Short mmCIF file of C-alpha atoms and ligand atoms in Angstrom, two decimals:
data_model
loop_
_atom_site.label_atom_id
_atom_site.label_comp_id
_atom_site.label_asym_id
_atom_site.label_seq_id
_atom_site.Cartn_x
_atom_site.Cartn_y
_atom_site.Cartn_z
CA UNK A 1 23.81 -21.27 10.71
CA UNK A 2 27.38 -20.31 10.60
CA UNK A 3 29.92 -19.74 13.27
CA UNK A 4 30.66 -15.81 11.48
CA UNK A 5 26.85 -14.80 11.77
CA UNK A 6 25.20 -11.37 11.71
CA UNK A 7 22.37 -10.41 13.79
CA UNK A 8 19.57 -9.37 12.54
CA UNK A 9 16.33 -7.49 14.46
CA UNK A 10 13.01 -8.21 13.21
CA UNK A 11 10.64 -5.77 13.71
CA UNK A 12 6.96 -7.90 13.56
CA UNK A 13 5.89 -10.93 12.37
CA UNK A 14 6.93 -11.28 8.78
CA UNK A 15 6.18 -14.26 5.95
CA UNK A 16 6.93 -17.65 6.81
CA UNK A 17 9.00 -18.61 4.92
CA UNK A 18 10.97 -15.29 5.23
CA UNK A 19 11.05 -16.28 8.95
CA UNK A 20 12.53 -19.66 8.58
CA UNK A 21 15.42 -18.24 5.99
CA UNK A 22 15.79 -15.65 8.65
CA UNK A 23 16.53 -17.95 11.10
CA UNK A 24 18.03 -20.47 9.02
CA UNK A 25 20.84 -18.04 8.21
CA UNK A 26 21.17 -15.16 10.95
CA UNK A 27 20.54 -14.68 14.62
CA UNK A 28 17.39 -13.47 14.43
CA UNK A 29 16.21 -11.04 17.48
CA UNK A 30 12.13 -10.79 17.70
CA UNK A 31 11.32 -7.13 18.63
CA UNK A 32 7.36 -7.90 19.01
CA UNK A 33 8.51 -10.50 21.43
CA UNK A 34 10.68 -8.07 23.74
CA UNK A 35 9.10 -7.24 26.71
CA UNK A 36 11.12 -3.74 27.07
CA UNK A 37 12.83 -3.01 23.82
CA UNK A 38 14.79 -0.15 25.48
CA UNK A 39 15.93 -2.69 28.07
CA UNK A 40 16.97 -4.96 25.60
CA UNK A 41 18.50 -2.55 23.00
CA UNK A 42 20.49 -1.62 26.36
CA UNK A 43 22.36 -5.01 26.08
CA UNK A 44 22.28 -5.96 22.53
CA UNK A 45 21.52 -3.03 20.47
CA UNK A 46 24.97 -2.66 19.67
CA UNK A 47 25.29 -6.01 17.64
CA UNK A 48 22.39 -5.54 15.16
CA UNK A 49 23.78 -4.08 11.79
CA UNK A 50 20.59 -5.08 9.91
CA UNK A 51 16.33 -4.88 10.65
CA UNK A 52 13.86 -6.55 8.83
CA UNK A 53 10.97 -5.12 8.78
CA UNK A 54 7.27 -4.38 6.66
CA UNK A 55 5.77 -1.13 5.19
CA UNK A 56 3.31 -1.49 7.53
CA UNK A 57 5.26 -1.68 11.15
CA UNK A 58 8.12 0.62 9.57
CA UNK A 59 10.86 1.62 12.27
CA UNK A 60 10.45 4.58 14.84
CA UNK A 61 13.12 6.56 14.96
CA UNK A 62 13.51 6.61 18.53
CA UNK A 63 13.94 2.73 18.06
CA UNK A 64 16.65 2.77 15.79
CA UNK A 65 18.32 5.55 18.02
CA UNK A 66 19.75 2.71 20.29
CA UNK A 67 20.89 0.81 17.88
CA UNK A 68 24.31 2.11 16.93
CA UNK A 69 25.80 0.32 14.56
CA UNK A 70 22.80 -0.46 12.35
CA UNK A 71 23.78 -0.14 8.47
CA UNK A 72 20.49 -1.41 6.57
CA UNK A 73 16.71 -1.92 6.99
CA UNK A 74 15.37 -4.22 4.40
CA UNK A 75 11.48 -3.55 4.21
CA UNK A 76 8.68 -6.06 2.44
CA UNK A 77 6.63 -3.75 0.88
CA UNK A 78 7.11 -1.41 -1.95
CA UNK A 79 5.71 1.58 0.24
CA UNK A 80 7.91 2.81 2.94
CA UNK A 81 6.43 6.08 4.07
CA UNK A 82 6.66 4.36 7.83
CA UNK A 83 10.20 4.48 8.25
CA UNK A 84 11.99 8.62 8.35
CA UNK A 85 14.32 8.91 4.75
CA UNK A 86 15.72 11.64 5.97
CA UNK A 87 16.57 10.00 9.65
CA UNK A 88 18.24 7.15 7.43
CA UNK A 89 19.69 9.28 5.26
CA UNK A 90 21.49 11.15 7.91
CA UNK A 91 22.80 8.32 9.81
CA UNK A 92 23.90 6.58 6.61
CA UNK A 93 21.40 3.69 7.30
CA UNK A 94 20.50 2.14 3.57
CA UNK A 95 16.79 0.64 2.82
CA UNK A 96 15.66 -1.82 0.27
CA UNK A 97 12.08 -2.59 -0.60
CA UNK A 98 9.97 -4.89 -2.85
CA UNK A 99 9.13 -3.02 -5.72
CA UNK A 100 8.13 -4.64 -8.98
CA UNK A 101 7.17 -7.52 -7.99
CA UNK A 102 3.95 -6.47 -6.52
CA UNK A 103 2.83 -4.25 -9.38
CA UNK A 104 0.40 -6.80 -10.76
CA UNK A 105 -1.68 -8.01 -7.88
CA UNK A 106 -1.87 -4.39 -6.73
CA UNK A 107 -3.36 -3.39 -9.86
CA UNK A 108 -5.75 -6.37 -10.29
CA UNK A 109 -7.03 -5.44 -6.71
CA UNK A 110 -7.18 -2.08 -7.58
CA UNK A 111 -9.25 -3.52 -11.08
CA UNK A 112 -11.59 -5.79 -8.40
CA UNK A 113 -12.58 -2.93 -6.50
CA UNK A 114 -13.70 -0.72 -9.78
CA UNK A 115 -15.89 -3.55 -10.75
CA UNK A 116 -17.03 -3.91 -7.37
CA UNK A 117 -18.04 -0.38 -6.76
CA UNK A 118 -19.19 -0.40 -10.59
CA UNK A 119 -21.57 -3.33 -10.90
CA UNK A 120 -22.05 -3.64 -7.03
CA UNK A 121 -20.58 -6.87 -6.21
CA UNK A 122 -20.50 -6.87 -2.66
CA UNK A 123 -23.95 -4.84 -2.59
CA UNK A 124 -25.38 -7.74 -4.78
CA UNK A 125 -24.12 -10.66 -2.69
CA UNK A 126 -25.23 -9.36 0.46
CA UNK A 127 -28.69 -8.95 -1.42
CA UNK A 128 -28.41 -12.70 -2.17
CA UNK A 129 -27.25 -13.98 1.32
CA UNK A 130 -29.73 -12.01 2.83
CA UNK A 131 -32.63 -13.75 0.70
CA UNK A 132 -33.96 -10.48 -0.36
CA UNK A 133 -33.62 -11.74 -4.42
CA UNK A 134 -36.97 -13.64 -3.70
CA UNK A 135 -38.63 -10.29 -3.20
CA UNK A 136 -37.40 -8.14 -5.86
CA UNK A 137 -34.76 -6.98 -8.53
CA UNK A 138 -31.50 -5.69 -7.87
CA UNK A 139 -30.70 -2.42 -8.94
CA UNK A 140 -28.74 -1.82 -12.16
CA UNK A 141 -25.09 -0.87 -11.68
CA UNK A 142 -22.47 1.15 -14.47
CA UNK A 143 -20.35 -0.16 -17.42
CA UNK A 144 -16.61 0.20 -17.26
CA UNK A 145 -16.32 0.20 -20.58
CA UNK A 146 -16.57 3.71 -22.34
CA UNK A 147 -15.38 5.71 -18.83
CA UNK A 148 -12.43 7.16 -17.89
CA UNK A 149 -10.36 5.94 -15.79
CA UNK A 150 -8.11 8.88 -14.02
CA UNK A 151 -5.22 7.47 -12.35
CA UNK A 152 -3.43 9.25 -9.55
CA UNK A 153 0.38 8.43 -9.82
CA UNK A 154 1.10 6.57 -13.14
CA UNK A 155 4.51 5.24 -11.70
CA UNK A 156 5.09 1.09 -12.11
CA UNK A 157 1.99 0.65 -10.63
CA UNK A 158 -0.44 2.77 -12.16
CA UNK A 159 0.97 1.99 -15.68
CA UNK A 160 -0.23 -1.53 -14.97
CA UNK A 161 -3.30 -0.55 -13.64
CA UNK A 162 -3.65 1.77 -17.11
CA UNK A 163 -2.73 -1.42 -19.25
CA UNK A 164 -5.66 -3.48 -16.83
CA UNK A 165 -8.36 -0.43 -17.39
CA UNK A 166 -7.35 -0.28 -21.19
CA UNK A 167 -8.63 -3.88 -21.60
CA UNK A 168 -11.77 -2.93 -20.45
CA UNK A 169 -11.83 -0.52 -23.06
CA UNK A 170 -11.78 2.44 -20.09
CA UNK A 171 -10.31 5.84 -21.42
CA UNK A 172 -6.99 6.84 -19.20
CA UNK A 173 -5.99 10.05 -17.84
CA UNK A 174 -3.72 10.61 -15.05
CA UNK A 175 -2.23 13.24 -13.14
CA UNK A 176 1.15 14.89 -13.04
CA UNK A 177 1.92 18.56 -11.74
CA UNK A 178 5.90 18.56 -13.45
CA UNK A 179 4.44 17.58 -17.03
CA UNK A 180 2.89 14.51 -19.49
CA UNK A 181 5.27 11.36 -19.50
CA UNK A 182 6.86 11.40 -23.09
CA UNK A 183 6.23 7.11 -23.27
CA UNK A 184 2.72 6.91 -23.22
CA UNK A 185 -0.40 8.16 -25.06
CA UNK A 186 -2.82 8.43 -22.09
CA UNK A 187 -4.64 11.96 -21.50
CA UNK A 188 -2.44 13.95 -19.53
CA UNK A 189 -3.23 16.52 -16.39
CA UNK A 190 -1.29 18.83 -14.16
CA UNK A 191 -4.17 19.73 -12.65
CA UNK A 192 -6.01 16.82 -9.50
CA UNK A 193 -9.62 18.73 -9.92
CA UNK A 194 -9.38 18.73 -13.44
CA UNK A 195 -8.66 14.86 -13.21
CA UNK A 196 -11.22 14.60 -10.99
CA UNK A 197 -13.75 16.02 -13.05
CA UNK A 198 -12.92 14.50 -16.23
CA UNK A 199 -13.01 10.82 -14.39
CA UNK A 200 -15.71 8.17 -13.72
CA UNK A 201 -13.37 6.24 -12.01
CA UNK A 202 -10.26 8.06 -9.77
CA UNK A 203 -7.73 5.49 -8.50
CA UNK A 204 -5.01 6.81 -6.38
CA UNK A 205 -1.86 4.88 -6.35
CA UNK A 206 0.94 7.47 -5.45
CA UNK A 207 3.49 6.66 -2.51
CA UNK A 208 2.39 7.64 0.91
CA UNK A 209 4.00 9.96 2.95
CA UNK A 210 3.99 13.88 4.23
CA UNK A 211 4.46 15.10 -0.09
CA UNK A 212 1.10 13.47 -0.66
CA UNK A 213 -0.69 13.60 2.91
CA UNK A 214 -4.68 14.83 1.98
CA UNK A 215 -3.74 15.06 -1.68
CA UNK A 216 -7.28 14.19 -2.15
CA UNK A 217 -9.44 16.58 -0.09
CA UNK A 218 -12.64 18.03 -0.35
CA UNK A 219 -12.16 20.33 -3.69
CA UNK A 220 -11.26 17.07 -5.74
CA UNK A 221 -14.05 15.12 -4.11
CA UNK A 222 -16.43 17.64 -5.23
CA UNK A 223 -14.80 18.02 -8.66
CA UNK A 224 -15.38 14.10 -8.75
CA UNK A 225 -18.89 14.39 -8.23
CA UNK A 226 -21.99 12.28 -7.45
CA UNK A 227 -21.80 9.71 -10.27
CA UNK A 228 -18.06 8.94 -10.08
CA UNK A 229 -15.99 6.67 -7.20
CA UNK A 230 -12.73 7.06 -5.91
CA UNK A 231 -10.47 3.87 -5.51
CA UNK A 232 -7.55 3.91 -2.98
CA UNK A 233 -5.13 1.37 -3.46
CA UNK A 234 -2.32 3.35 -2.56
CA UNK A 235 -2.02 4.74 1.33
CA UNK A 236 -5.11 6.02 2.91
CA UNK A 237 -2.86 9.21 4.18
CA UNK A 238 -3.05 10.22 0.63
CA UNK A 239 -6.92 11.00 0.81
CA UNK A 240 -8.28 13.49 3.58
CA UNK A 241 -10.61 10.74 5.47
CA UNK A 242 -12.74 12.71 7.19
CA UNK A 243 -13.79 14.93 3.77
CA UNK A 244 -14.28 11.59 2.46
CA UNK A 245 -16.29 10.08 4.39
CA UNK A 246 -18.65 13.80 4.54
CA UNK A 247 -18.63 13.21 0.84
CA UNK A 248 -19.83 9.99 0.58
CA UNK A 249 -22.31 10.32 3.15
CA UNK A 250 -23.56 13.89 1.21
CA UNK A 251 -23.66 12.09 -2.25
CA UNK A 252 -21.06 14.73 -3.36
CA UNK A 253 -19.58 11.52 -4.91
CA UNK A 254 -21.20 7.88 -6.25
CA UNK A 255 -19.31 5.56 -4.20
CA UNK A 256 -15.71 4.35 -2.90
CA UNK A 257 -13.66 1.19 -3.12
CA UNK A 258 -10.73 1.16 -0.24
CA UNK A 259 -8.05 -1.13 0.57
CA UNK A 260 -6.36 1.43 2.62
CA UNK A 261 -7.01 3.39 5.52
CA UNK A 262 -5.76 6.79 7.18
CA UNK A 263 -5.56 4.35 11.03
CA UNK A 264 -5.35 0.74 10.26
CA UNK A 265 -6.97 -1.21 10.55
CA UNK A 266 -9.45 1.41 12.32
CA UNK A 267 -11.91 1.90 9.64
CA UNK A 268 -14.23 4.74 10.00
CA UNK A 269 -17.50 3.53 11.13
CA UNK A 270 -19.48 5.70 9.04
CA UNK A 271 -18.42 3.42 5.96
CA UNK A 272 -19.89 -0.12 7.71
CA UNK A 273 -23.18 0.37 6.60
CA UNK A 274 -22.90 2.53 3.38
CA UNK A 275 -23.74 0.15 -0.02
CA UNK A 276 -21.84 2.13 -2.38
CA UNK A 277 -18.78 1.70 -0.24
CA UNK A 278 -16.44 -1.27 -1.03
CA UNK A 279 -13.68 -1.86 2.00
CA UNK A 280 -10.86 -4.21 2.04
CA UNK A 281 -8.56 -4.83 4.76
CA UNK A 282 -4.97 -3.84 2.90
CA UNK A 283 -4.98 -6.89 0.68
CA UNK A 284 -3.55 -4.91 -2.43
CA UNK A 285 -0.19 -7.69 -2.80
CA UNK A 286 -2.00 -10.32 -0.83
CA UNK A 287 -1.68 -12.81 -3.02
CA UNK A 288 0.06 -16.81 -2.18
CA UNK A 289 2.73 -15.70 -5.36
CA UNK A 290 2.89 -11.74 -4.58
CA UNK A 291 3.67 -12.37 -1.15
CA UNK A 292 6.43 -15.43 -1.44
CA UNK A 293 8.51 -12.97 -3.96
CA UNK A 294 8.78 -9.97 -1.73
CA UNK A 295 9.44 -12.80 1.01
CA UNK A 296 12.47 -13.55 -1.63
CA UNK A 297 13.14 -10.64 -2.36
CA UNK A 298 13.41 -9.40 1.21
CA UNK A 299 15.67 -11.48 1.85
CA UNK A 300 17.85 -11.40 -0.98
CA UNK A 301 18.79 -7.95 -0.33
CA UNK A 302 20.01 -8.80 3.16
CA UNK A 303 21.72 -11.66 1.96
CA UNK A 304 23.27 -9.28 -0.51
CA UNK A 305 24.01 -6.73 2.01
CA UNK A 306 25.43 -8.61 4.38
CA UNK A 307 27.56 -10.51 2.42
CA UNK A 308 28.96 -7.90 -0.65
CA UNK A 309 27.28 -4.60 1.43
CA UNK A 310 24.89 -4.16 -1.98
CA UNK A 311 21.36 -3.84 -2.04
CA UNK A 312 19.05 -5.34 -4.56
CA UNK A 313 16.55 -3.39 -4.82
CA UNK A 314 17.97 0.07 -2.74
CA UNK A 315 16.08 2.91 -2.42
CA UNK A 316 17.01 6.61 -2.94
CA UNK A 317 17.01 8.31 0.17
CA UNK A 318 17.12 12.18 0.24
C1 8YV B 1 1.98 -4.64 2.01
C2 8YV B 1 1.99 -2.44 0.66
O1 8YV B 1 0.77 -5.07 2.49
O2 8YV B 1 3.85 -2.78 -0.73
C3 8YV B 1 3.20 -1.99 -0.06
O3 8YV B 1 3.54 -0.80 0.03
O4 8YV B 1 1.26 -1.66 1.14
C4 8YV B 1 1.66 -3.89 0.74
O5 8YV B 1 2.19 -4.59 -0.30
C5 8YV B 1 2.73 -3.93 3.10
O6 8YV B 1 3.83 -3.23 2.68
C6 8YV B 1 3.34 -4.82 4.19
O7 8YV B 1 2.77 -5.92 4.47
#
């Protein structure tokens, strides 16, 4: 560590090795570790330009209100609904994230859980474990192959979830009210219930936040219907829990897979002991390689920042 060193407020836990380069290289102030953050923020809050934080613990606004000469939050995690844009953008606070770098373990989790829900992985080993396969056949599960896959949000992400799908010889759709993308071929909708309807498999990978909040409710639930699953890899905000969960447990659809969740990590208990219902604990980037490059990448931008006041990987606020 130098002599001329920032300080730099870290909101949670974060990678380990983003932890020891954090440490290595600022003075690093532990905000989970605080007793009363207020108190603290009292004292020091004044000498933090820069917070490190996650898409998942974000930064309260009422937080960053005592810190007053904070310039830059550099988040790990592409998603970044959990911090206010418009706060940030009004106090002239920038924000980096991780995108990119992520998109190909999201989309091979979000792959995982459409053969999971398809040929019913999880279903089948707990069949196994549970030495039922001594009394009798598993059921039969679907194809991939042949169906189409709709895809909610065909940003970085869902492109490489469409180029995943398309190697399973899935047909692709997706969904976009403002009009078809003019680079790809895929089927094009404005319309979510139309989607819905024309999709065996519906995998919603748009960013959180309020523009998306219960973009899946009960009318495109219904319009999937009782043969076809819905895959969340994307925020569980973005799909109205409670109509899902009445859904599954109605039959108005076939089954779910989930890696995110409207309260995590509450998951709603209904789902523990439905079959058709595949449930992950937010592992969509959880990956040894995934995780060490937004680790870098983290803290390249505040490297960046703090040295030449440019972000990496910035993101467009208001
Ligand atoms: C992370 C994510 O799990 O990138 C995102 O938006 O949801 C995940 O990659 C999360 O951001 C923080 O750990």
């Amino acid at each position: 560590m130098t002599g001329n060193t920032s300080d730099v407020l870290v909101w949670g836990p974060m990678h380990p090795t983003l932890m020891q380069s954090l440490e290595e290289n600022y003075r690093v102030h532990k905000r989970w570790e605080m007793p009363d953050f207020k108190q603290w923020a009292g004292v020091h809050g004044d000498t933090i330009r820069a917070v490190v934080t996650s898409g998942v613990y974000g930064a309260d606004n009422a937080s960053l209100e005592q810190l007053a000469n904070l310039e830059v939050i550099t988040s790990f995690g592409v998603g970044h609904d959990q911090v206010d844009s418009a706060y940030l953008a009004a106090r002239g606070i920038q924000l980096s994230n991780t995108p990119q770098v992520l998109n190909n373990s999201v989309a091979e989790t979000a792959l995982a859980l459409m053969l999971c829900v398809s040929r019913r992985i999880s279903e089948a080993e707990r069949f196994v474990r549970a030495g039922k396969w001594q009394q009798g056949k598993f059921p039969l599960g679907n194809d991939l192959h042949g169906k189409t896959c709709g895809i909610v949000g065909l940003g970085q992400i869902g492109k490489t979830i469409a180029g995943l799908a398309s190697a399973f010889s899935m047909k692709i759709a997706y969904y976009r009210p403002g009009g078809p993308y003019t680079d790809v071929a895929y089927t094009h909708y404005c319309d979510l219930e139309a989607l819905a309807r024309a999709s065996d498999y519906l995998i919603v990978i748009v960013p959180g936040g309020p523009q998306t909040r219960h973009l899946v409710d009960r009318q495109v639930l219904r319009a999937l219907g009782p043969t076809s699953f819905l895959i969340n890899v994307a925020r569980g905000t973005v799909v109205d829990e409670a109509a899902l969960v009445a859904a599954l447990l109605d039959g108005s659809i076939g089954g779910a897979g989930l890696d995110v969740f409207e309260d995590e990590p509450k998951v709603p208990s209904e789902l523990l002991d439905l079959d058709n219902v595949v449930l992950l604990p937010h592992i969509g980037s959880g990956t040894h390689e995934t995780r060490q490059a937004m680790a870098d990448l983290v803290f390249d931008n505040l490297r960046s920042y703090l040295a030449d006041g440019v972000l990496v990987t910035p993101v467009a606020l208001g």
